[in-house]
mmCIF file of N, CA, C and O in Angstrom:
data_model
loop_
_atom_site.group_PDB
_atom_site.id
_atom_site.type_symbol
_atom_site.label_atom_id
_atom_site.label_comp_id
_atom_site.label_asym_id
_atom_site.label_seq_id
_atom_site.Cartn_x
_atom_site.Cartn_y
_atom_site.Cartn_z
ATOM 1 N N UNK N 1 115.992 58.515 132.688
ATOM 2 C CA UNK N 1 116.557 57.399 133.402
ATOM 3 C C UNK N 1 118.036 57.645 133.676
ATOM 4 O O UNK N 1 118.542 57.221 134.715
ATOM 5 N N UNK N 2 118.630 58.212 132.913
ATOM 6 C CA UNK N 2 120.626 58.061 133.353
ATOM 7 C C UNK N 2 120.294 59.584 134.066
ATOM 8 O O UNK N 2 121.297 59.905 134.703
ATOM 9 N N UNK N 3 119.457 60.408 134.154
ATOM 10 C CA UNK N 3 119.421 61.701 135.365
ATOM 11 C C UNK N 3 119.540 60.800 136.568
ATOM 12 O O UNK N 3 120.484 60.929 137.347
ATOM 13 N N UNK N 4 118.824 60.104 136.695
ATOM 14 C CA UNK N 4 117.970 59.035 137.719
ATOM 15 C C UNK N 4 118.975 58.320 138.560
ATOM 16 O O UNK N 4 118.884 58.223 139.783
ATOM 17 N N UNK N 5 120.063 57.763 137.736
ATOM 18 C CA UNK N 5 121.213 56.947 137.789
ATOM 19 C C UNK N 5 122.468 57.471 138.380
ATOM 20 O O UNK N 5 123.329 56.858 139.010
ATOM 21 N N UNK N 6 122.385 59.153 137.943
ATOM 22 C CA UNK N 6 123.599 60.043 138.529
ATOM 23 C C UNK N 6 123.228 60.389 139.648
ATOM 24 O O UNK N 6 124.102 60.519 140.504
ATOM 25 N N UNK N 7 122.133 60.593 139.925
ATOM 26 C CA UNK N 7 121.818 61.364 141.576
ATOM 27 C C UNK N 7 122.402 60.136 142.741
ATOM 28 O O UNK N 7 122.399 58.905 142.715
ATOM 29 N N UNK N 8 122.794 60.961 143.550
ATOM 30 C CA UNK N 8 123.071 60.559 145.001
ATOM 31 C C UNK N 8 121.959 60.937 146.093
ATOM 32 O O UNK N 8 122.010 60.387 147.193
ATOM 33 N N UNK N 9 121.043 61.788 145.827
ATOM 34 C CA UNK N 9 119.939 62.267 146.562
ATOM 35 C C UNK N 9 118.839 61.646 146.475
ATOM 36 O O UNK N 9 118.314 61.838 145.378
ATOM 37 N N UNK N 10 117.985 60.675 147.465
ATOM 38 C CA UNK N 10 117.416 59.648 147.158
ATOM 39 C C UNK N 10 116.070 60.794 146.465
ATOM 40 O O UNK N 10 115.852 60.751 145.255
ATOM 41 N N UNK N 11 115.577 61.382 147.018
ATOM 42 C CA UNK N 11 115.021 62.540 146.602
ATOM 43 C C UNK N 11 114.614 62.898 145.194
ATOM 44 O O UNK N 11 113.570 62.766 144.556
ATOM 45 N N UNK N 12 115.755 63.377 144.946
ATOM 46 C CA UNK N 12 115.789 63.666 143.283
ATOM 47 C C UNK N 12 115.598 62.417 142.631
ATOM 48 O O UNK N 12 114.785 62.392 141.707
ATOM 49 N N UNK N 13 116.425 60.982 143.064
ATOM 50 C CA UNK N 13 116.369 59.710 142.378
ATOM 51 C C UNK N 13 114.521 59.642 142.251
ATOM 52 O O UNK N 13 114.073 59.401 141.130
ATOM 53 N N UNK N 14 113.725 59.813 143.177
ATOM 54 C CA UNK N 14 113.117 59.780 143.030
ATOM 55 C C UNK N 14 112.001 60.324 142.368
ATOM 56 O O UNK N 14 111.079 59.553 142.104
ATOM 57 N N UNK N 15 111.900 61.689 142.004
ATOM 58 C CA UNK N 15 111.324 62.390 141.843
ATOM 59 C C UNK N 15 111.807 62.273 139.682
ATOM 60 O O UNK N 15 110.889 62.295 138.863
ATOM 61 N N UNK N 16 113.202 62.172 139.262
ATOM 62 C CA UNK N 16 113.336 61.880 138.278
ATOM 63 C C UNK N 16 112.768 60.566 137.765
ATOM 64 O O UNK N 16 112.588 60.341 136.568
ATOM 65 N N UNK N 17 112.409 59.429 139.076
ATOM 66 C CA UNK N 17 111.800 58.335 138.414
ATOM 67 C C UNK N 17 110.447 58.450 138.101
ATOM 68 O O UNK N 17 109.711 57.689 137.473
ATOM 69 N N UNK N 18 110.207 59.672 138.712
ATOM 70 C CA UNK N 18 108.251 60.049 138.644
ATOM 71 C C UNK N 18 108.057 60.207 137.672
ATOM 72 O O UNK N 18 107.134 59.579 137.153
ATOM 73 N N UNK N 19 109.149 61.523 136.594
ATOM 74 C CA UNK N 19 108.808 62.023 135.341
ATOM 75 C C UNK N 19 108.777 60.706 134.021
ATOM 76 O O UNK N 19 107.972 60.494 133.114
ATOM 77 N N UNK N 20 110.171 59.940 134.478
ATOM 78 C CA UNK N 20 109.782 58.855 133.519
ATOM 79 C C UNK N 20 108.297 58.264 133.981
ATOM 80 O O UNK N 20 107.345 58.702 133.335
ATOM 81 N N UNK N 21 108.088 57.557 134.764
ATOM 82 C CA UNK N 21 106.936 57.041 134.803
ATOM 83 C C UNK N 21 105.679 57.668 133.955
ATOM 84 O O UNK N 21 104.998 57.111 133.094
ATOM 85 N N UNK N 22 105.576 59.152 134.527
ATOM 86 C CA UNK N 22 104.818 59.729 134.090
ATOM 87 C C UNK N 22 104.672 59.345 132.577
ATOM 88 O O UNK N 22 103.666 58.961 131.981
ATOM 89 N N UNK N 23 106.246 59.601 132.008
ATOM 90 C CA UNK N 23 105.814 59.769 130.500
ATOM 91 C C UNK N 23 105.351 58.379 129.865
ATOM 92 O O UNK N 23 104.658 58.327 128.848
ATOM 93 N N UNK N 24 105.816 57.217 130.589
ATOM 94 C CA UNK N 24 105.124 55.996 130.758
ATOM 95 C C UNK N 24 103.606 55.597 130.720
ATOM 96 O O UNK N 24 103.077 54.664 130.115
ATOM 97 N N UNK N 25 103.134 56.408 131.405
ATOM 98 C CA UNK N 25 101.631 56.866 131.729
ATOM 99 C C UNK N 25 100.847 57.389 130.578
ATOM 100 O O UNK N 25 99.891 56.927 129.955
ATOM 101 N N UNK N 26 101.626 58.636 130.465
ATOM 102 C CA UNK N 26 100.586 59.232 128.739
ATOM 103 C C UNK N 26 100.800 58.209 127.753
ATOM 104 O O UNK N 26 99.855 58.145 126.966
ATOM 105 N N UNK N 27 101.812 57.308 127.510
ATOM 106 C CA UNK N 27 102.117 56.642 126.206
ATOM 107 C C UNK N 27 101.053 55.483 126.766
ATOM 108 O O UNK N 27 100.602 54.968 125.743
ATOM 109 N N UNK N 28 100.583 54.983 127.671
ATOM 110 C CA UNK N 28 99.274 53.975 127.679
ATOM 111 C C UNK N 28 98.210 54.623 127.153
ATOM 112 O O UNK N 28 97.601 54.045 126.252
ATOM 113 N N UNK N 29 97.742 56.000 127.610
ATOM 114 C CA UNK N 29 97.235 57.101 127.428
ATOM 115 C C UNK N 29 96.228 57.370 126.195
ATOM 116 O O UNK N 29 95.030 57.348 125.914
ATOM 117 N N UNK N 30 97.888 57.721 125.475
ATOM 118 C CA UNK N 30 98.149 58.149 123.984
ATOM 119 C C UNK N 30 97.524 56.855 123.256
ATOM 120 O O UNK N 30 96.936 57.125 122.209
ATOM 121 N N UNK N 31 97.545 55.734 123.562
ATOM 122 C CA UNK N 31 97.368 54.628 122.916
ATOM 123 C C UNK N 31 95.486 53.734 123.411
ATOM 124 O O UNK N 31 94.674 52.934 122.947
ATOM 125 N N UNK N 32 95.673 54.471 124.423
ATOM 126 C CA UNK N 32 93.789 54.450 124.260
ATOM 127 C C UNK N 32 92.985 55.671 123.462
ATOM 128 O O UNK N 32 91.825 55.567 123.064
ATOM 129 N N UNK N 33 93.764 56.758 123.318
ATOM 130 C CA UNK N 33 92.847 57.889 122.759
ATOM 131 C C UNK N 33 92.769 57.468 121.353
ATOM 132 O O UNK N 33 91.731 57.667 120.721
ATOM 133 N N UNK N 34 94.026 56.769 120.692
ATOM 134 C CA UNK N 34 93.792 56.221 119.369
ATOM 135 C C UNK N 34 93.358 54.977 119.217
ATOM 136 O O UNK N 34 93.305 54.751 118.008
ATOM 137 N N UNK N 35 93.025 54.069 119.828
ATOM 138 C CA UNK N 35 92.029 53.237 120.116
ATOM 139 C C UNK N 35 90.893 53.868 119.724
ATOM 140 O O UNK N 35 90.503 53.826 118.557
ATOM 141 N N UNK N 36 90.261 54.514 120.684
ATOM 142 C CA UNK N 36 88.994 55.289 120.635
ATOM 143 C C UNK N 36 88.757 56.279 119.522
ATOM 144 O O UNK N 36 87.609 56.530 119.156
ATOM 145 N N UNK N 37 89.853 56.868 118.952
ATOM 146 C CA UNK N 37 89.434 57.699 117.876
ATOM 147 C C UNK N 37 89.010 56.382 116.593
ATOM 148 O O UNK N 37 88.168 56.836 115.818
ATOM 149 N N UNK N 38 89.231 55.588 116.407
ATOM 150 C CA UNK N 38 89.652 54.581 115.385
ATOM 151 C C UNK N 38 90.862 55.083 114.587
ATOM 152 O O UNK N 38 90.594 54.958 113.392
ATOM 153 N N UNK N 39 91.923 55.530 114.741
ATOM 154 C CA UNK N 39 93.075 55.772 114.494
ATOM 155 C C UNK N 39 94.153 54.382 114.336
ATOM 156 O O UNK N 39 95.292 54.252 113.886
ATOM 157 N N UNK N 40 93.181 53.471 114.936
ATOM 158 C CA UNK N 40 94.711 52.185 114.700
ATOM 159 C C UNK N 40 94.519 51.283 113.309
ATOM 160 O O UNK N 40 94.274 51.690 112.173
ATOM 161 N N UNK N 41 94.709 49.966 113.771
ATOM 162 C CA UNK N 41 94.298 48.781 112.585
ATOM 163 C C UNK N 41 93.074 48.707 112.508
ATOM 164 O O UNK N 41 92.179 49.001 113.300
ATOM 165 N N UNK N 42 93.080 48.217 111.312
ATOM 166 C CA UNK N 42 91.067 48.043 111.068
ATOM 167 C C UNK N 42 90.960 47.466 112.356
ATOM 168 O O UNK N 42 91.982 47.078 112.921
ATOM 169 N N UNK N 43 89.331 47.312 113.138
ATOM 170 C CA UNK N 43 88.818 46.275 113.789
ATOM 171 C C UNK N 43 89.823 46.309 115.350
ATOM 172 O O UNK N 43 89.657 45.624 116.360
ATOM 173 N N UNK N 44 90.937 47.433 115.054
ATOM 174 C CA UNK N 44 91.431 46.877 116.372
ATOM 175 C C UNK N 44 91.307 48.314 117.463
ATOM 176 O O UNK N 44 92.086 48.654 118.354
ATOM 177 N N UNK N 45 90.359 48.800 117.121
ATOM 178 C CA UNK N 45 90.219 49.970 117.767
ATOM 179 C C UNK N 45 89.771 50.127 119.336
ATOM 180 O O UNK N 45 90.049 51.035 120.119
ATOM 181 N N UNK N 46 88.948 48.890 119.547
ATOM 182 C CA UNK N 46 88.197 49.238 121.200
ATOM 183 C C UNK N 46 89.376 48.243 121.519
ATOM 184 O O UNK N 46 89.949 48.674 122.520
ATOM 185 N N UNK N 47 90.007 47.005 121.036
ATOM 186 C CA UNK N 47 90.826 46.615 121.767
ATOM 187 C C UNK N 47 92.183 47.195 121.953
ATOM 188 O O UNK N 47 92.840 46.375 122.595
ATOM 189 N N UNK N 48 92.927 48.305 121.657
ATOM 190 C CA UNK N 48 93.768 48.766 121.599
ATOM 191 C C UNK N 48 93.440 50.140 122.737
ATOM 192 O O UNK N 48 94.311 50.537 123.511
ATOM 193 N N UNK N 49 92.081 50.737 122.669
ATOM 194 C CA UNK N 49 91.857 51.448 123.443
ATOM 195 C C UNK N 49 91.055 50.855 125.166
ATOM 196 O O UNK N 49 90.472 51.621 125.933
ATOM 197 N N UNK N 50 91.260 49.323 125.409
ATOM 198 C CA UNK N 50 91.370 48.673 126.327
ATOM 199 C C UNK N 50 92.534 48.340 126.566
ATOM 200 O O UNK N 50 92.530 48.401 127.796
ATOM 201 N N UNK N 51 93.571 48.019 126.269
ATOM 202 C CA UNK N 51 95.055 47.593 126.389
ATOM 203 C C UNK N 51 95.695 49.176 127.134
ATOM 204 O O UNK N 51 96.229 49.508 128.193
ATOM 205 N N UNK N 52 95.128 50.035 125.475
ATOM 206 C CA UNK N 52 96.061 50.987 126.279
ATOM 207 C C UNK N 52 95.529 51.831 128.100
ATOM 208 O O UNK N 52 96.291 52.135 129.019
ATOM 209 N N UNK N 53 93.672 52.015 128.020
ATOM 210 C CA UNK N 53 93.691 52.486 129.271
ATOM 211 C C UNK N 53 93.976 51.197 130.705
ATOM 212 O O UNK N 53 94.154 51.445 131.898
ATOM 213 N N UNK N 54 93.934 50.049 130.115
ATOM 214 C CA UNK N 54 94.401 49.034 131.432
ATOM 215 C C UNK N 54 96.042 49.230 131.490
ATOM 216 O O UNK N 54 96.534 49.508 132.584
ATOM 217 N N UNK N 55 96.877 49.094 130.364
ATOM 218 C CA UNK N 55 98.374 49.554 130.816
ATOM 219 C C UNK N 55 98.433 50.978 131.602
ATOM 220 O O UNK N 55 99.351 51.047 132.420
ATOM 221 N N UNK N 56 97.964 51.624 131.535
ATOM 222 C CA UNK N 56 98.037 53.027 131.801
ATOM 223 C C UNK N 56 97.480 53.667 133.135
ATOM 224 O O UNK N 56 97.827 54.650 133.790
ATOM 225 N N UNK N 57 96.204 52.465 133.320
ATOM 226 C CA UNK N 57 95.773 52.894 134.736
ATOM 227 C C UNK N 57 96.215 51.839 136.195
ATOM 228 O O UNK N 57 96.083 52.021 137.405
ATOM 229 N N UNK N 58 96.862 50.542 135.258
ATOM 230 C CA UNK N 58 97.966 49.393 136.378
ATOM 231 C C UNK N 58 99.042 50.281 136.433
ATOM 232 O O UNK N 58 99.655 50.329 137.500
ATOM 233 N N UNK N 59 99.442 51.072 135.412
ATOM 234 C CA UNK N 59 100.933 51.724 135.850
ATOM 235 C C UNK N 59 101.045 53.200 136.560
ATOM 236 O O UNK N 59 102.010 53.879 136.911
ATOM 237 N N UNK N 60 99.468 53.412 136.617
ATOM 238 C CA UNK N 60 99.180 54.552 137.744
ATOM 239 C C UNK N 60 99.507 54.027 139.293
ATOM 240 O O UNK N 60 100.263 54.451 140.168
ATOM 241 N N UNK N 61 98.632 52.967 139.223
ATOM 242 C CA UNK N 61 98.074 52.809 140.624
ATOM 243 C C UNK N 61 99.491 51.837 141.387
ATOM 244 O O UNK N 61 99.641 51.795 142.608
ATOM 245 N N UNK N 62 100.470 51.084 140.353
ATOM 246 C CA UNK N 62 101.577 50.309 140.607
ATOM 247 C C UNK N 62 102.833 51.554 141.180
ATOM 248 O O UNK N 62 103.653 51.496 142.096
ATOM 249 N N UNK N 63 102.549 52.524 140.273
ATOM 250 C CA UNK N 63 103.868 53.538 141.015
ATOM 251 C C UNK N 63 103.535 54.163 142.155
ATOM 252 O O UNK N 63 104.262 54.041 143.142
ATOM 253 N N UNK N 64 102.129 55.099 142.199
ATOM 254 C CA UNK N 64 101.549 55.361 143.261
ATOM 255 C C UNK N 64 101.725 54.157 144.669
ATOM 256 O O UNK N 64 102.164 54.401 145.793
ATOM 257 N N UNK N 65 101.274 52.993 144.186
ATOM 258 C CA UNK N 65 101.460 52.166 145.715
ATOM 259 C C UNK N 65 103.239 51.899 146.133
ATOM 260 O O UNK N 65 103.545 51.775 147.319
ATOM 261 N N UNK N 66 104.282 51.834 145.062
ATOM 262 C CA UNK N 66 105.291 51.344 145.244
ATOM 263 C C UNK N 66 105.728 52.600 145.572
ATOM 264 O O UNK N 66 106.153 52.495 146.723
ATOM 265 N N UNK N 67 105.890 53.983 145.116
ATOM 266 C CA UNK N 67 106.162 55.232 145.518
ATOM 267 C C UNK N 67 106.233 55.514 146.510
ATOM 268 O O UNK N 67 107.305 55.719 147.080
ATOM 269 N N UNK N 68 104.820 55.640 147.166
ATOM 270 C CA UNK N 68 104.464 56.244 147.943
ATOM 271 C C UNK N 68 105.417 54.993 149.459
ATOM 272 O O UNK N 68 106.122 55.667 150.210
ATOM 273 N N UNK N 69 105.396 53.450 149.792
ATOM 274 C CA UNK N 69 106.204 52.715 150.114
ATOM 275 C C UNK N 69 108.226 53.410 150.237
ATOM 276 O O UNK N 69 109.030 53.352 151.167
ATOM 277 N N UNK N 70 108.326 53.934 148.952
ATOM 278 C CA UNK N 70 109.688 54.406 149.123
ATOM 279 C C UNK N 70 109.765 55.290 149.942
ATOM 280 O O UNK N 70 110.318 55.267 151.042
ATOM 281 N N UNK N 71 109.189 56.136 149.420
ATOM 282 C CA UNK N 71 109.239 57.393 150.411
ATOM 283 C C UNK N 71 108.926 57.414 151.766
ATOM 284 O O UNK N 71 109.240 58.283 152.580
ATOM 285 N N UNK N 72 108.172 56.214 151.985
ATOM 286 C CA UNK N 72 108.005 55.709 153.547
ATOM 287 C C UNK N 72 109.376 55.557 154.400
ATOM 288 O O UNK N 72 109.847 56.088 155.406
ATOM 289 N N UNK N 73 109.743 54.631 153.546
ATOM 290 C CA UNK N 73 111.325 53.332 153.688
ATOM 291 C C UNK N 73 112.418 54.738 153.679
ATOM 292 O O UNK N 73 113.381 54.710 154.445
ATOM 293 N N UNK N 74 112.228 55.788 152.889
ATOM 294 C CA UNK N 74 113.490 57.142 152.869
ATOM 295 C C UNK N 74 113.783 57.589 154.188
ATOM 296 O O UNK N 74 114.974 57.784 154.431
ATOM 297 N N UNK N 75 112.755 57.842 155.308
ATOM 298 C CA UNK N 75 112.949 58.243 156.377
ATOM 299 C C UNK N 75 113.179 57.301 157.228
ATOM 300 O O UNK N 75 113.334 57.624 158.406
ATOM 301 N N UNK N 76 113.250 56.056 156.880
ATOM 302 C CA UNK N 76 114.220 55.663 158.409
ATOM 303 C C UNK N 76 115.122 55.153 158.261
ATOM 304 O O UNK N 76 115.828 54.853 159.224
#
């Protein structure tokens, strides 16, 4: 995020906001695979591995639609 903050190149601004996102992405990810392993609290395993793949696949499809919009809006 402060890479993100220094650029003047809408470009790079952008492309540094991808990687955060990204890592945004595995940590929903990360948090359904331990869901599913039963790795969390007793009893809270399928719901933790629903939380985490619904955070994870709204924050796919939310950057993808808002992204892809910027990069529209960059060229004119």
């Amino acid at each position: 995020m402060a890479f993100a903050l220094a650029q003047h190149d809408i470009k790079k601004l952008l492309a540094y906001h991808s990687v955060e996102n990204i890592g945004i992405i595995l940590i929903g990810l990360g948090l359904a695979l331990l869901g599913r392993s039963g790795a969390g609290p007793s009893g809270a395993g399928s719901e933790l591995f629903a939380l985490g793949m619904a955070g994870c696949l709204l924050h796919v499809w939310n950057h993808s639609f808002f992204k892809s919009l910027l990069f529209s809006a960059r060229d004119r």
